[in-house]
């Protein structure tokens, strides 16, 4: 705790210069630093405490204006995991006033103070009566015991979610979607918060005070992961990580991680690795502690923590030249895949079989609808259909039959999502361009989910960016059996869609009739164009 002589010296010096003076003391009683600053600005070693122990330092400082421990003192105690923080009331001349001391409490402690316990003030001559060493040992033992108990029960990373609302009408929906993404990645969401800020803070988005609240929340909920709904720059992620001590993930990195988790085929894995390397390349220099957490093992076989799947630590630690070499290699590999797809498309064109591309928001039921159309109840024809985001990454084609048209190729595509990361769009561009080779688009909309209209618009924006928005399109309002009747009626009127339930085979006959009409119209247009071309050729002859 320090000696009465040291406390008097600090009080006299602080009163004389009218500034707070702080000393940092280690567990052997040695003074490591002296700072003319308050507790938050005091000079501390750049050492991060372990998860189950404290920092090993006691901060003793004097308040020239008197008074007990301030909020800044307690924040410094908590954020730096100090053994204790003490403030000397140095307001009066002569003998200094009482000494106020606080130390941390283990997670889950019930009391008036959530993160710390403030001890009764003592006279300055009794400052060394308190056995701080015994208190710290008991506290660390309790923290370690609680951590072992939690670890035995915890099989997933526990995450806090933050979505910053800058006035968007769908901010709450974006927060819910962020929760779905986190759960799909394998996290247990223990807390979600929508923070309204008209103007974002340059360094931390939400400000130091809010980060302290989130750190405290993570401490008590035993969370080790903080996920932001906004994309973070390398400097922002580094600053937030330094302020909270938590692992920081943004929405883009979370989506990339899900793609790495679900990638099955060789080409899908190459595309995901390409996207991840493009995302990580500008963040390689000075990206903070997060890079040291990246573990190897890509694709669906990768275990480990969220944000660690994909190319692996060795690739992320390469210099920019070697990263560029790897990117060039991946791009060449994907180009060869594009050539193979081109040959398959030419084969289908020679067979003159109509192609229907199934597009839609992720988890709208596209794969389930494909299985229903092609009667694929069992493997190998059955396509994976799961109630999670981005369950299918590899485009899959199956042959079905439509009355009045004959054989039809149905192609299931990668699910879309609002604000799709640009690196993913670039990586999957060749795959997405297959949509343009279809005769008709089948746009699947989850009619039972809130915000169906905004998700439909998000898909249309991506199709517009790819140049496919003018293609003949049939809208399928999937999960109609679970949708509210008034919502379903409104969507039918707005989109002229066909209500169906792919899971229960409801409305599929009507949907096939709508597809037959659209395909028939396309075929008649093509026939008219060929006839016109023949007439023009005959005139030249």
Short mmCIF file of N, CA, C and O in Angstrom, two decimals, residues 455-522:
data_model
loop_
_atom_site.label_atom_id
_atom_site.label_comp_id
_atom_site.label_asym_id
_atom_site.label_seq_id
_atom_site.Cartn_x
_atom_site.Cartn_y
_atom_site.Cartn_z
N UNK A 455 -34.67 -6.48 -47.83
CA UNK A 455 -33.79 -7.55 -48.31
C UNK A 455 -33.96 -7.74 -49.82
O UNK A 455 -32.98 -7.98 -50.54
N UNK A 456 -35.18 -7.64 -50.29
CA UNK A 456 -35.42 -7.73 -51.73
C UNK A 456 -34.70 -6.60 -52.45
O UNK A 456 -34.07 -6.81 -53.49
N UNK A 457 -34.77 -5.40 -51.90
CA UNK A 457 -34.10 -4.26 -52.51
C UNK A 457 -32.58 -4.42 -52.49
O UNK A 457 -31.89 -4.00 -53.42
N UNK A 458 -32.07 -5.03 -51.42
CA UNK A 458 -30.62 -5.25 -51.33
C UNK A 458 -30.15 -6.19 -52.43
O UNK A 458 -29.10 -5.97 -53.06
N UNK A 459 -30.93 -7.24 -52.68
CA UNK A 459 -30.58 -8.18 -53.76
C UNK A 459 -30.65 -7.49 -55.11
O UNK A 459 -29.79 -7.66 -55.97
N UNK A 460 -31.70 -6.67 -55.30
CA UNK A 460 -31.84 -5.96 -56.57
C UNK A 460 -30.68 -5.01 -56.82
O UNK A 460 -30.24 -4.82 -57.96
N UNK A 461 -30.16 -4.38 -55.74
CA UNK A 461 -29.03 -3.48 -55.92
C UNK A 461 -27.79 -4.25 -56.38
O UNK A 461 -27.03 -3.77 -57.22
N UNK A 462 -27.58 -5.45 -55.81
CA UNK A 462 -26.43 -6.26 -56.23
C UNK A 462 -26.60 -6.70 -57.68
O UNK A 462 -25.65 -6.67 -58.47
N UNK A 463 -27.82 -7.12 -58.05
CA UNK A 463 -28.08 -7.51 -59.44
C UNK A 463 -27.86 -6.34 -60.38
O UNK A 463 -27.34 -6.50 -61.49
N UNK A 464 -28.22 -5.15 -59.92
CA UNK A 464 -28.02 -3.96 -60.74
C UNK A 464 -26.53 -3.67 -60.93
O UNK A 464 -26.08 -3.33 -62.03
N UNK A 465 -25.75 -3.85 -59.86
CA UNK A 465 -24.30 -3.65 -59.97
C UNK A 465 -23.68 -4.65 -60.93
O UNK A 465 -22.69 -4.34 -61.61
N UNK A 466 -24.25 -5.85 -60.99
CA UNK A 466 -23.73 -6.89 -61.90
C UNK A 466 -24.30 -6.75 -63.30
O UNK A 466 -23.86 -7.46 -64.22
N UNK A 467 -25.29 -5.86 -63.48
CA UNK A 467 -25.87 -5.65 -64.80
C UNK A 467 -26.98 -6.61 -65.16
O UNK A 467 -27.27 -6.80 -66.35
N UNK A 468 -27.64 -7.20 -64.17
CA UNK A 468 -28.66 -8.22 -64.45
C UNK A 468 -30.06 -7.80 -64.03
O UNK A 468 -30.98 -8.61 -64.02
N UNK A 469 -30.24 -6.56 -63.68
CA UNK A 469 -31.52 -6.14 -63.11
C UNK A 469 -32.64 -6.18 -64.14
O UNK A 469 -33.82 -6.29 -63.79
N UNK A 470 -32.31 -6.11 -65.45
CA UNK A 470 -33.34 -6.09 -66.50
C UNK A 470 -33.72 -7.49 -66.97
O UNK A 470 -34.56 -7.63 -67.86
N UNK A 471 -33.13 -8.51 -66.40
CA UNK A 471 -33.43 -9.88 -66.84
C UNK A 471 -34.85 -10.28 -66.42
O UNK A 471 -35.36 -9.81 -65.39
N UNK A 472 -35.52 -11.14 -67.22
CA UNK A 472 -36.85 -11.64 -66.82
C UNK A 472 -36.77 -12.31 -65.45
O UNK A 472 -35.91 -13.16 -65.21
N UNK A 473 -37.66 -11.91 -64.55
CA UNK A 473 -37.57 -12.37 -63.15
C UNK A 473 -38.94 -12.80 -62.65
O UNK A 473 -39.94 -12.13 -62.89
N UNK A 474 -38.94 -13.92 -61.94
CA UNK A 474 -40.13 -14.40 -61.23
C UNK A 474 -39.80 -14.35 -59.74
O UNK A 474 -38.75 -14.85 -59.31
N UNK A 475 -40.68 -13.74 -58.95
CA UNK A 475 -40.46 -13.62 -57.51
C UNK A 475 -41.22 -14.72 -56.78
O UNK A 475 -42.43 -14.90 -57.00
N UNK A 476 -40.51 -15.46 -55.93
CA UNK A 476 -41.13 -16.50 -55.10
C UNK A 476 -41.12 -16.04 -53.66
O UNK A 476 -40.05 -15.82 -53.08
N UNK A 477 -42.30 -15.86 -53.07
CA UNK A 477 -42.42 -15.44 -51.67
C UNK A 477 -42.41 -16.69 -50.81
O UNK A 477 -43.45 -17.30 -50.50
N UNK A 478 -41.20 -17.12 -50.43
CA UNK A 478 -41.03 -18.38 -49.71
C UNK A 478 -41.43 -18.24 -48.24
O UNK A 478 -41.55 -17.14 -47.71
N UNK A 479 -41.65 -19.39 -47.58
CA UNK A 479 -42.06 -19.47 -46.18
C UNK A 479 -43.39 -18.75 -45.97
O UNK A 479 -43.64 -18.14 -44.91
N UNK A 480 -44.25 -18.82 -46.99
CA UNK A 480 -45.55 -18.15 -46.92
C UNK A 480 -46.41 -18.71 -45.80
O UNK A 480 -47.27 -18.01 -45.24
N UNK A 481 -46.20 -20.00 -45.47
CA UNK A 481 -47.01 -20.62 -44.41
C UNK A 481 -46.70 -20.02 -43.04
O UNK A 481 -47.54 -20.08 -42.14
N UNK A 482 -45.51 -19.42 -42.88
CA UNK A 482 -45.12 -18.84 -41.59
C UNK A 482 -45.28 -17.33 -41.56
O UNK A 482 -45.05 -16.71 -40.52
N UNK A 483 -45.66 -16.73 -42.68
CA UNK A 483 -45.78 -15.27 -42.75
C UNK A 483 -47.13 -14.81 -42.24
O UNK A 483 -48.14 -15.52 -42.35
N UNK A 484 -47.16 -13.60 -41.68
CA UNK A 484 -48.43 -13.00 -41.26
C UNK A 484 -49.28 -12.74 -42.50
O UNK A 484 -48.76 -12.26 -43.52
N UNK A 485 -50.58 -13.03 -42.46
CA UNK A 485 -51.42 -12.88 -43.66
C UNK A 485 -51.39 -11.48 -44.26
O UNK A 485 -51.29 -11.33 -45.48
N UNK A 486 -51.42 -10.44 -43.39
CA UNK A 486 -51.42 -9.08 -43.94
C UNK A 486 -50.06 -8.75 -44.57
O UNK A 486 -50.01 -8.06 -45.60
N UNK A 487 -48.97 -9.27 -43.98
CA UNK A 487 -47.65 -9.04 -44.57
C UNK A 487 -47.54 -9.73 -45.92
O UNK A 487 -47.02 -9.16 -46.89
N UNK A 488 -48.01 -10.98 -45.98
CA UNK A 488 -47.95 -11.74 -47.22
C UNK A 488 -48.76 -11.06 -48.32
O UNK A 488 -48.33 -10.95 -49.48
N UNK A 489 -49.96 -10.58 -47.96
CA UNK A 489 -50.82 -9.91 -48.93
C UNK A 489 -50.14 -8.65 -49.47
O UNK A 489 -50.20 -8.36 -50.67
N UNK A 490 -49.47 -7.92 -48.57
CA UNK A 490 -48.79 -6.69 -48.99
C UNK A 490 -47.63 -7.00 -49.94
O UNK A 490 -47.44 -6.31 -50.94
N UNK A 491 -46.88 -8.06 -49.65
CA UNK A 491 -45.75 -8.42 -50.50
C UNK A 491 -46.21 -8.94 -51.86
O UNK A 491 -45.57 -8.68 -52.88
N UNK A 492 -47.33 -9.67 -51.88
CA UNK A 492 -47.86 -10.16 -53.16
C UNK A 492 -48.25 -8.98 -54.04
O UNK A 492 -47.95 -8.95 -55.25
N UNK A 493 -48.90 -7.98 -53.43
CA UNK A 493 -49.32 -6.81 -54.19
C UNK A 493 -48.12 -5.99 -54.66
O UNK A 493 -48.12 -5.46 -55.78
N UNK A 494 -47.08 -5.91 -53.83
CA UNK A 494 -45.94 -5.07 -54.16
C UNK A 494 -45.02 -5.72 -55.19
O UNK A 494 -44.47 -5.05 -56.06
N UNK A 495 -44.82 -7.03 -55.09
CA UNK A 495 -43.84 -7.71 -55.94
C UNK A 495 -44.47 -8.55 -57.05
O UNK A 495 -43.74 -9.00 -57.94
N UNK A 496 -45.80 -8.77 -56.97
CA UNK A 496 -46.48 -9.68 -57.90
C UNK A 496 -45.85 -11.07 -57.82
O UNK A 496 -45.74 -11.80 -58.81
N UNK A 497 -45.41 -11.42 -56.62
CA UNK A 497 -44.76 -12.70 -56.41
C UNK A 497 -45.75 -13.84 -56.17
O UNK A 497 -46.94 -13.62 -55.95
N UNK A 498 -45.21 -15.05 -56.22
CA UNK A 498 -46.01 -16.27 -56.01
C UNK A 498 -45.73 -16.78 -54.61
O UNK A 498 -44.58 -17.12 -54.29
N UNK A 499 -46.73 -16.87 -53.72
CA UNK A 499 -46.49 -17.40 -52.37
C UNK A 499 -46.25 -18.90 -52.41
O UNK A 499 -47.04 -19.65 -53.01
N UNK A 500 -45.18 -19.35 -51.78
CA UNK A 500 -44.84 -20.77 -51.76
C UNK A 500 -44.27 -21.14 -50.40
O UNK A 500 -43.91 -20.28 -49.60
N UNK A 501 -44.18 -22.43 -50.17
CA UNK A 501 -43.43 -22.98 -49.04
C UNK A 501 -42.63 -24.14 -49.57
O UNK A 501 -43.16 -25.22 -49.83
N UNK A 502 -41.33 -23.90 -49.78
CA UNK A 502 -40.48 -24.94 -50.36
C UNK A 502 -40.37 -26.13 -49.42
O UNK A 502 -40.27 -27.28 -49.87
N UNK A 503 -40.42 -25.88 -48.12
CA UNK A 503 -40.27 -26.96 -47.15
C UNK A 503 -41.49 -27.88 -47.13
O UNK A 503 -41.38 -29.09 -46.97
N UNK A 504 -42.69 -27.29 -47.35
CA UNK A 504 -43.93 -28.07 -47.29
C UNK A 504 -44.55 -28.31 -48.66
O UNK A 504 -45.69 -28.78 -48.74
N UNK A 505 -43.81 -27.96 -49.74
CA UNK A 505 -44.29 -28.17 -51.11
C UNK A 505 -45.63 -27.50 -51.37
O UNK A 505 -46.51 -28.06 -52.03
N UNK A 506 -45.76 -26.28 -50.87
CA UNK A 506 -46.99 -25.51 -51.09
C UNK A 506 -46.73 -24.46 -52.17
O UNK A 506 -45.73 -23.74 -52.12
N UNK A 507 -47.61 -24.39 -53.16
CA UNK A 507 -47.52 -23.36 -54.19
C UNK A 507 -46.50 -23.62 -55.28
O UNK A 507 -46.29 -22.76 -56.14
N UNK A 508 -45.87 -24.81 -55.31
CA UNK A 508 -44.85 -25.08 -56.31
C UNK A 508 -45.44 -25.20 -57.71
O UNK A 508 -44.78 -24.85 -58.70
N UNK A 509 -46.66 -25.72 -57.81
CA UNK A 509 -47.29 -25.85 -59.13
C UNK A 509 -47.51 -24.46 -59.73
O UNK A 509 -47.20 -24.22 -60.91
N UNK A 510 -48.04 -23.53 -58.93
CA UNK A 510 -48.25 -22.17 -59.42
C UNK A 510 -46.93 -21.49 -59.77
O UNK A 510 -46.85 -20.73 -60.75
N UNK A 511 -45.87 -21.76 -58.98
CA UNK A 511 -44.57 -21.17 -59.27
C UNK A 511 -44.01 -21.71 -60.58
O UNK A 511 -43.44 -20.95 -61.39
N UNK A 512 -44.17 -23.01 -60.82
CA UNK A 512 -43.69 -23.58 -62.08
C UNK A 512 -44.47 -23.01 -63.26
O UNK A 512 -43.89 -22.80 -64.35
N UNK A 513 -45.75 -22.76 -63.07
CA UNK A 513 -46.54 -22.14 -64.15
C UNK A 513 -46.02 -20.74 -64.47
O UNK A 513 -45.92 -20.35 -65.64
N UNK A 514 -45.67 -19.98 -63.42
CA UNK A 514 -45.12 -18.64 -63.65
C UNK A 514 -43.77 -18.72 -64.35
O UNK A 514 -43.47 -17.90 -65.25
N UNK A 515 -42.96 -19.70 -63.98
CA UNK A 515 -41.67 -19.88 -64.65
C UNK A 515 -41.87 -20.30 -66.10
O UNK A 515 -41.13 -19.85 -67.00
N UNK A 516 -42.85 -21.17 -66.34
CA UNK A 516 -43.12 -21.60 -67.71
C UNK A 516 -43.53 -20.42 -68.59
O UNK A 516 -43.09 -20.31 -69.75
N UNK A 517 -44.36 -19.52 -68.04
CA UNK A 517 -44.75 -18.33 -68.81
C UNK A 517 -43.54 -17.46 -69.12
O UNK A 517 -43.39 -16.97 -70.25
N UNK A 518 -42.67 -17.25 -68.11
CA UNK A 518 -41.49 -16.41 -68.32
C UNK A 518 -40.53 -17.03 -69.32
O UNK A 518 -40.00 -16.34 -70.21
N UNK A 519 -40.28 -18.35 -69.20
CA UNK A 519 -39.37 -19.03 -70.13
C UNK A 519 -39.96 -19.02 -71.54
O UNK A 519 -39.25 -18.78 -72.53
N UNK A 520 -41.28 -19.28 -71.63
CA UNK A 520 -41.94 -19.27 -72.94
C UNK A 520 -41.82 -17.92 -73.62
O UNK A 520 -41.59 -17.83 -74.83
N UNK A 521 -41.96 -16.86 -72.84
CA UNK A 521 -41.84 -15.51 -73.41
C UNK A 521 -40.42 -15.26 -73.91
O UNK A 521 -40.22 -14.68 -74.99
N UNK A 522 -39.42 -15.72 -73.16
CA UNK A 522 -38.04 -15.57 -73.59
C UNK A 522 -37.78 -16.35 -74.87
O UNK A 522 -37.14 -15.85 -75.81
#
